[in-house]
Amino acid sequence: MRVSIYRRRCLLLLGLLPFALPALAQDLYHGITKVEVFANSAMVITPIQADRYQLVIYRLDALKNVEAAINQNIPKTEAAARAYFLKHQADIKKQFTPAVINGANGIALARHYKLDRIPAIVVDGSAVIYGVTNVDQAIAMVQTHRGARK
């Protein structure tokens, strides 16, 4: 008889799970306004967009990647390289400026936050989670900590 009561409770809870998940998700982001992720280009960050808070992903190796991409197309001789840059200067700026700005801002902010390793996720400028690439997981960790302090 106990098995059937236990089984009914489990089925009841599983039946309510789809209704409970949206409520849990709403609570997860409560009070979160900005999340900044510091990583390199090899790290897969999820999610890459957010609707309920501002999400900024900084790729700290962006400057090295831009340099490597530009150097790939540079001709070997100095005269040919100059001609190449004169011809393609506007395209190069247009293509690489956002990555350069992102990388430079990321490096400056990482120093400001005194981050000592990556990946690092900074929530609302105050809570730092290291070693996590899933933003929702990092937010859950911060919310758990905030809840424990109350």
GROMACS .gro file of C-alpha atoms in nm, residues 27-32 123-124 127 129 138-150:
model
   23
   27ASP     CA    1   1.262   3.351  -0.970
   28LEU     CA    2   1.605   3.265  -1.113
   29TYR     CA    3   1.640   3.604  -1.282
   30HIS     CA    4   1.471   3.811  -1.010
   31GLY     CA    5   1.685   4.116  -0.935
   32ILE     CA    6   1.947   4.037  -1.201
  123VAL     CA    7   2.665   3.917  -1.194
  124ASP     CA    8   2.553   4.274  -1.130
  127ALA     CA    9   2.931   3.847  -0.759
  129ILE     CA   10   3.162   3.284  -1.043
  138ALA     CA   11   2.612   3.095  -1.254
  139ILE     CA   12   2.298   3.301  -1.187
  140ALA     CA   13   2.148   3.011  -0.991
  141MET     CA   14   2.466   2.992  -0.779
  142VAL     CA   15   2.450   3.366  -0.709
  143GLN     CA   16   2.079   3.353  -0.625
  144THR     CA   17   2.137   3.057  -0.389
  145HIS     CA   18   2.411   3.253  -0.215
  146ARG     CA   19   2.194   3.564  -0.194
  147GLY     CA   20   1.909   3.358  -0.050
  148ALA     CA   21   2.138   3.204   0.211
  149ARG     CA   22   2.249   3.551   0.326
  150LYS     CA   23   1.893   3.674   0.392
   0.00000   0.00000   0.00000
